[in-house]
mmCIF file with all atom_site columns, C-alpha atoms in Angstrom:
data_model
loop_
_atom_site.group_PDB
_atom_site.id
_atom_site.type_symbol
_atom_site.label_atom_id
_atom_site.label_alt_id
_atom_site.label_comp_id
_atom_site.label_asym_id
_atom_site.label_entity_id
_atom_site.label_seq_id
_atom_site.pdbx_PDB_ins_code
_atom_site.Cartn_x
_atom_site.Cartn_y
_atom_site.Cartn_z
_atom_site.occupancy
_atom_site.B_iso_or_equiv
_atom_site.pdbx_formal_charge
_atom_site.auth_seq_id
_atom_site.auth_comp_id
_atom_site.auth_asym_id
_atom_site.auth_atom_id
_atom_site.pdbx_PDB_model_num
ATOM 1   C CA . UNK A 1 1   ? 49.192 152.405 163.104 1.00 0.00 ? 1   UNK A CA 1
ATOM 2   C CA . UNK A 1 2   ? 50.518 149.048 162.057 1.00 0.00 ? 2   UNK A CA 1
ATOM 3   C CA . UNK A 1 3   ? 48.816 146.220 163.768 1.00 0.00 ? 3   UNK A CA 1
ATOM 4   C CA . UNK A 1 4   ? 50.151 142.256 162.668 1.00 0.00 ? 4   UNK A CA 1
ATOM 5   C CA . UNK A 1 5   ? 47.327 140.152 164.499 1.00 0.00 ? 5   UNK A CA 1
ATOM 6   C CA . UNK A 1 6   ? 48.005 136.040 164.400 1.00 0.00 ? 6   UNK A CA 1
ATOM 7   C CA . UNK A 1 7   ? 45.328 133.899 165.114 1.00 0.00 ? 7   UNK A CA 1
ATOM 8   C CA . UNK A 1 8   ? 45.092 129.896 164.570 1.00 0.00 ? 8   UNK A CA 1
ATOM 9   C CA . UNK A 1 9   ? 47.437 128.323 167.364 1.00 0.00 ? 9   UNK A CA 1
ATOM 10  C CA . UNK A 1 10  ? 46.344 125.392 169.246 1.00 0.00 ? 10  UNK A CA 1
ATOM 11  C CA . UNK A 1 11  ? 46.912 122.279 170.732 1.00 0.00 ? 11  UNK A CA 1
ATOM 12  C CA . UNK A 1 12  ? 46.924 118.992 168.744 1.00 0.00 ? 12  UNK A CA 1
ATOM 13  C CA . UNK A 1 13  ? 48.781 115.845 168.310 1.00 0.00 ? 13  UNK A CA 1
ATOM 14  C CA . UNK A 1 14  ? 51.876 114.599 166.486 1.00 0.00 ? 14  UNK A CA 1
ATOM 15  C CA . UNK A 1 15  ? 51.127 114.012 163.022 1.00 0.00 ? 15  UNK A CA 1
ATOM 16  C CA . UNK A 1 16  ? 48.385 116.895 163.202 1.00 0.00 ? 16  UNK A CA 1
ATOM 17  C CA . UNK A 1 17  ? 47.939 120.478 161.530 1.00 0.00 ? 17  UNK A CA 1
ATOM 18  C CA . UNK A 1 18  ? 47.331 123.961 162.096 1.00 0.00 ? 18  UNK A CA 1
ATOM 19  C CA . UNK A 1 19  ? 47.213 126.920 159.765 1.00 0.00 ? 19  UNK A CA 1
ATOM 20  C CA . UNK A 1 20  ? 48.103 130.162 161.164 1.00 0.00 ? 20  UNK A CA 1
ATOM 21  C CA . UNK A 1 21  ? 46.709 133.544 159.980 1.00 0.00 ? 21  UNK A CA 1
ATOM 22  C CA . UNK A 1 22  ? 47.980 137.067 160.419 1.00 0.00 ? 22  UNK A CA 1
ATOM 23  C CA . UNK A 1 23  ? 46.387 139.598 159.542 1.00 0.00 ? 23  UNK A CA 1
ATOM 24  C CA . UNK A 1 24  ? 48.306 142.949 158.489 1.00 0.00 ? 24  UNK A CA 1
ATOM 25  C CA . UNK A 1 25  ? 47.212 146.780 158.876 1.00 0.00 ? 25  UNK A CA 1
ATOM 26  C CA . UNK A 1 26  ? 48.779 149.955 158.774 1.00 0.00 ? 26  UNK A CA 1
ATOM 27  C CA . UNK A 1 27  ? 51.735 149.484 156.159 1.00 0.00 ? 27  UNK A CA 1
ATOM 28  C CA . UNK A 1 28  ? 52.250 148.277 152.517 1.00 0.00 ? 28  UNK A CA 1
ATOM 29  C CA . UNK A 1 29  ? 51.577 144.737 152.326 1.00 0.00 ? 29  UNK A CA 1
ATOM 30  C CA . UNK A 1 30  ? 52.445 143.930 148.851 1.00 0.00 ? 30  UNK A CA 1
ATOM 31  C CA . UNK A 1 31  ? 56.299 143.433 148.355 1.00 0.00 ? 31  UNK A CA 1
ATOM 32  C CA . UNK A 1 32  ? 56.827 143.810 151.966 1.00 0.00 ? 32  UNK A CA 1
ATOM 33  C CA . UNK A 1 33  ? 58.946 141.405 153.264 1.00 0.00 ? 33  UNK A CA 1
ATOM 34  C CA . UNK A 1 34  ? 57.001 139.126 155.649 1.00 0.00 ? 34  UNK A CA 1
ATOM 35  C CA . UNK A 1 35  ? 57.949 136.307 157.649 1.00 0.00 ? 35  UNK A CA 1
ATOM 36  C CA . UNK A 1 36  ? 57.209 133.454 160.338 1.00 0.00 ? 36  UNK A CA 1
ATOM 37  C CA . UNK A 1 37  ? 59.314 133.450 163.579 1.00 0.00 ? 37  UNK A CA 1
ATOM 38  C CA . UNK A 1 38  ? 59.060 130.979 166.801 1.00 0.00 ? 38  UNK A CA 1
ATOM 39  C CA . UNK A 1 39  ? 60.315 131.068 169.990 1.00 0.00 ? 39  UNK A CA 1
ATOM 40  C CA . UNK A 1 40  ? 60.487 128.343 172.749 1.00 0.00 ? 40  UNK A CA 1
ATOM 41  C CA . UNK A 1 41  ? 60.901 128.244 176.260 1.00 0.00 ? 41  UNK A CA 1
ATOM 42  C CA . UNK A 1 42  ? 65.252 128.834 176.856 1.00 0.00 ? 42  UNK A CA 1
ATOM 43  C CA . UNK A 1 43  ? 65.725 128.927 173.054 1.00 0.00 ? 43  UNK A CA 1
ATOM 44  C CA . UNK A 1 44  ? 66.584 132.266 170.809 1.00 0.00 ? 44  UNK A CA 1
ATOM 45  C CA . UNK A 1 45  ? 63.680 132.984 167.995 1.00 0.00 ? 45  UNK A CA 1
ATOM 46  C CA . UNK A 1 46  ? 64.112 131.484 164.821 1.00 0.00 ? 46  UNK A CA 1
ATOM 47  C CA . UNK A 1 47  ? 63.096 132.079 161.559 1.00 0.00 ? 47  UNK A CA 1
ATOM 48  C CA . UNK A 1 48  ? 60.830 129.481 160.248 1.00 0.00 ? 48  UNK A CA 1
ATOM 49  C CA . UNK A 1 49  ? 59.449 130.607 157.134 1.00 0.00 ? 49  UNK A CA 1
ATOM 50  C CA . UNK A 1 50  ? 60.027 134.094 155.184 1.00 0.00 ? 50  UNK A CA 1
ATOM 51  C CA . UNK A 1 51  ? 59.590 136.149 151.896 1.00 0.00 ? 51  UNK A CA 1
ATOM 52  C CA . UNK A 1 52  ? 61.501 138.415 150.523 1.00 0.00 ? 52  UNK A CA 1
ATOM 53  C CA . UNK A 1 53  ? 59.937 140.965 149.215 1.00 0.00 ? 53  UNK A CA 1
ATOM 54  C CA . UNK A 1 54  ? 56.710 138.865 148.251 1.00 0.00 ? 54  UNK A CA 1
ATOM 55  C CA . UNK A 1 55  ? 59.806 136.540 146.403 1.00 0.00 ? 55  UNK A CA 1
ATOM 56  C CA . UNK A 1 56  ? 61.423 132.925 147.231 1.00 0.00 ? 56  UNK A CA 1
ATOM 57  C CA . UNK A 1 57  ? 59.912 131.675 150.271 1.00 0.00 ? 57  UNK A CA 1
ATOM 58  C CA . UNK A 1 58  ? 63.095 130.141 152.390 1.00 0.00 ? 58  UNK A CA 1
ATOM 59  C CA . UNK A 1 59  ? 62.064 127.741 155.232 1.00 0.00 ? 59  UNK A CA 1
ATOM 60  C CA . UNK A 1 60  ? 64.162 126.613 158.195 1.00 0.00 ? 60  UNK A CA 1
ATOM 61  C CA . UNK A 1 61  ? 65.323 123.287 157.574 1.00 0.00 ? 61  UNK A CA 1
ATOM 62  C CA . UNK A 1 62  ? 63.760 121.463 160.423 1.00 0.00 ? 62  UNK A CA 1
ATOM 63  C CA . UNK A 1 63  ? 60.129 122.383 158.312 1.00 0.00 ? 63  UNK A CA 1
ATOM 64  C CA . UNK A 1 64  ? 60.982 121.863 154.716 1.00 0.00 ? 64  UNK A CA 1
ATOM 65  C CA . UNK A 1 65  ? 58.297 120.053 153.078 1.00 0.00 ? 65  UNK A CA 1
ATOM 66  C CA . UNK A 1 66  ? 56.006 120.302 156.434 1.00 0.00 ? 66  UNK A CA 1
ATOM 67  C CA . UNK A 1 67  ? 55.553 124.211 156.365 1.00 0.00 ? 67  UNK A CA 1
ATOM 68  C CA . UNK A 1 68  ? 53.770 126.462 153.882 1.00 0.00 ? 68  UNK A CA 1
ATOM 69  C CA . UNK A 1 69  ? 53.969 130.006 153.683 1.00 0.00 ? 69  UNK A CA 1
ATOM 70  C CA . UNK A 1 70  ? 51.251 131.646 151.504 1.00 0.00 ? 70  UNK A CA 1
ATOM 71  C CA . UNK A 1 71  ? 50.845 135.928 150.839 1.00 0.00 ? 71  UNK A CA 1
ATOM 72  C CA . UNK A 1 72  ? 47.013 136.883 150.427 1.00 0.00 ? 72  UNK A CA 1
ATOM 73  C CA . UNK A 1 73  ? 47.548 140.272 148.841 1.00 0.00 ? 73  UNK A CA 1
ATOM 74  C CA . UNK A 1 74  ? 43.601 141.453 148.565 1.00 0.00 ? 74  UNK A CA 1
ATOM 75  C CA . UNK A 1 75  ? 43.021 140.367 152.287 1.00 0.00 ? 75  UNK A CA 1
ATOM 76  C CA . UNK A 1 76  ? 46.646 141.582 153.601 1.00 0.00 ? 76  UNK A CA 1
ATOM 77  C CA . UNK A 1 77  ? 47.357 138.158 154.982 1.00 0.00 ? 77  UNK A CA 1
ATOM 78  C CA . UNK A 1 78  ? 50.227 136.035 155.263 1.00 0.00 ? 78  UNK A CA 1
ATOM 79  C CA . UNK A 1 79  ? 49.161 132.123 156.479 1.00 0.00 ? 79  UNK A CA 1
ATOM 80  C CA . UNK A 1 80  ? 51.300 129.386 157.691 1.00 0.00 ? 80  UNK A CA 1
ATOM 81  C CA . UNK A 1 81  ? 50.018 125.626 156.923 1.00 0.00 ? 81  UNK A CA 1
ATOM 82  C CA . UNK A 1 82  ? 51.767 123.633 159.126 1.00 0.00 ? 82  UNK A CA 1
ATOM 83  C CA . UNK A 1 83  ? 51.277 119.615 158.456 1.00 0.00 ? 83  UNK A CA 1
ATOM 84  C CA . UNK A 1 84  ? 52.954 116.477 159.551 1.00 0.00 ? 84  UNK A CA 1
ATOM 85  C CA . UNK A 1 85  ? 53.547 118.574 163.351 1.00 0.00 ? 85  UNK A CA 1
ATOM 86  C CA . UNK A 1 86  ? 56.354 117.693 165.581 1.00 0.00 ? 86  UNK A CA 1
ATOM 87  C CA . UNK A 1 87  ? 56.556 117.935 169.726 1.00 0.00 ? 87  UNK A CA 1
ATOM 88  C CA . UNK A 1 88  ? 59.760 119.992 168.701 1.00 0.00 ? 88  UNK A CA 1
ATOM 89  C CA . UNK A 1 89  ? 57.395 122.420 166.937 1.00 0.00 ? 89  UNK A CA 1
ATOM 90  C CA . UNK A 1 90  ? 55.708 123.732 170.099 1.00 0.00 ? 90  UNK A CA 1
ATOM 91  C CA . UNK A 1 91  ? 56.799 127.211 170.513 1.00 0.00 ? 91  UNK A CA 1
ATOM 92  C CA . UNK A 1 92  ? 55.074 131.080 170.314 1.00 0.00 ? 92  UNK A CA 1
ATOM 93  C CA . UNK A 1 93  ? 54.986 131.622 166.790 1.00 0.00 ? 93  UNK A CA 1
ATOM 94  C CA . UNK A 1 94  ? 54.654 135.441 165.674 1.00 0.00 ? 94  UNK A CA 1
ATOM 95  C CA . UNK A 1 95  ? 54.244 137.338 162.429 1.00 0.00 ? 95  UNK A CA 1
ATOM 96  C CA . UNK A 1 96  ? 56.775 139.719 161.199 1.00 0.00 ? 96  UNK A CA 1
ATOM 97  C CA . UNK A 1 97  ? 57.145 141.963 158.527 1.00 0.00 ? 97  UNK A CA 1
ATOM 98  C CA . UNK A 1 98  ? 58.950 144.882 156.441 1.00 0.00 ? 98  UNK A CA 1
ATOM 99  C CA . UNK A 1 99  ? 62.238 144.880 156.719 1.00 0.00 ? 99  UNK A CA 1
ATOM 100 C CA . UNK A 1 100 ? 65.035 147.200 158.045 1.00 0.00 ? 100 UNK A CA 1
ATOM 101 C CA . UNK A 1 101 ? 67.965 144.958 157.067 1.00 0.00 ? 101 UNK A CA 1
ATOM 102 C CA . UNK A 1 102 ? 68.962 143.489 153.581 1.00 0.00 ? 102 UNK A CA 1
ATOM 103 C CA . UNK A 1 103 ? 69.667 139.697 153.840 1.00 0.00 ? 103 UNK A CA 1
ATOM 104 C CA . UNK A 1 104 ? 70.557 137.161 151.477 1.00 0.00 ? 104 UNK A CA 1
ATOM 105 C CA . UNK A 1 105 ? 68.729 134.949 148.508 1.00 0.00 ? 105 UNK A CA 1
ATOM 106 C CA . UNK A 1 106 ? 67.560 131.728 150.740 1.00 0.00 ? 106 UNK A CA 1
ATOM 107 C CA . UNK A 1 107 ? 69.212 133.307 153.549 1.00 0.00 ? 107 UNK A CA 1
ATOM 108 C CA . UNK A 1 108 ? 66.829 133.477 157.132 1.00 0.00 ? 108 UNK A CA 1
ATOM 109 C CA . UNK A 1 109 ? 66.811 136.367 158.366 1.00 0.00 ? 109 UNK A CA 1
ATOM 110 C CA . UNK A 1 110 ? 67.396 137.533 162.065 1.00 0.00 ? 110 UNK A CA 1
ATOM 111 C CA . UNK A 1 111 ? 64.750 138.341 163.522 1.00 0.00 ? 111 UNK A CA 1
ATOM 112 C CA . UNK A 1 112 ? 65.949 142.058 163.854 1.00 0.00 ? 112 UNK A CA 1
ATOM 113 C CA . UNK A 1 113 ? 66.278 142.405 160.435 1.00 0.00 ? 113 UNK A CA 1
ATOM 114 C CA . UNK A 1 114 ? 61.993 143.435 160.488 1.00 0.00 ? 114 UNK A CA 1
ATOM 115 C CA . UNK A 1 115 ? 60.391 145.981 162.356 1.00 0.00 ? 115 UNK A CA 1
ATOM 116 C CA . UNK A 1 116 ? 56.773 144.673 162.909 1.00 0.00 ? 116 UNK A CA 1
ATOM 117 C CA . UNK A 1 117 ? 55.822 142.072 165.085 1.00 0.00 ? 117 UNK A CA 1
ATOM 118 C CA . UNK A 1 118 ? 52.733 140.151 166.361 1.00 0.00 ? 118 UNK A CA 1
ATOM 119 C CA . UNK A 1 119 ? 51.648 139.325 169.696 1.00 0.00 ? 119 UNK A CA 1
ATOM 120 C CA . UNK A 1 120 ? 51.898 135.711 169.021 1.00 0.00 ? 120 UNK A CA 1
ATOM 121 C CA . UNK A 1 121 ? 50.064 132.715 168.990 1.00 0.00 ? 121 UNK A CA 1
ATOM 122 C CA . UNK A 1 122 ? 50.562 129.296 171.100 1.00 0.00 ? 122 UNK A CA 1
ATOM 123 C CA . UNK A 1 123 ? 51.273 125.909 169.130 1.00 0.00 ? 123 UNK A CA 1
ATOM 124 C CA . UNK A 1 124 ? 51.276 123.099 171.439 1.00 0.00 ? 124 UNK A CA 1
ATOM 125 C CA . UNK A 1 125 ? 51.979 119.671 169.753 1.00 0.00 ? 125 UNK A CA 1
ATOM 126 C CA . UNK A 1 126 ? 51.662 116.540 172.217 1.00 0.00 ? 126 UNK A CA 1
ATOM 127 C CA . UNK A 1 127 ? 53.481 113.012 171.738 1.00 0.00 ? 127 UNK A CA 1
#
């Protein structure tokens, strides 16, 4: 049974950081494609931060050089560091992985282009 279970949201402060965890079961983690996603209140999700394959990392362009996405391969975890935080950052951010969908070299993909998702986890960031 694949399980993706994200943990790390919170509340905090402009300027502040959060790292968020998920933790992946149930599937081959190494070279599966695995990937950040958020979602706001009215707005579509959006890709935030993705890999390829366990390749290039592409980012959204609204968290270049904020964001980090990192691949633990002997834990099965994929983090996101998230630094310098916005207001426009709150949203649900799930975990995502393996893909069903071939998209292109620094490309984000849409979010049905992978099968597995997480429950979510709550970022809040306050003016």
């Amino acid at each position: 049974q694949v399980q993706l279970m994200e943990s790390g949201g919170g509340s905090v402060q402009s300027g502040g950081s959060l790292r968020l965890s998920c933790a992946a079961s149930g599937f081959r983690f190494a070279g599966s494609s695995m990937g950040w996603f958020r979602q706001s209140p009215g707005k579509r999700r959006e890709a935030v931060a993705v890999t390829k394959n366990f390749g290039l990392v592409t980012y959204a362009d609204s968290v270049k050089g904020r964001f980090t996405l990192s691949l633990d391969s002997a834990k099965n975890t994929v983090s996101l560091q998230m630094n310098s935080l916005l207001p426009e950052d709150t949203a649900m951010y799930y975990c995502a992985a393996f893909a069903v969908k071939a998209w292109g070299a620094s490309i984000l993909p849409d979010p049905s282009s992978l099968r597995y998702w997480g429950q979510g986890t709550q970022v809040t960031v306050s003016s």
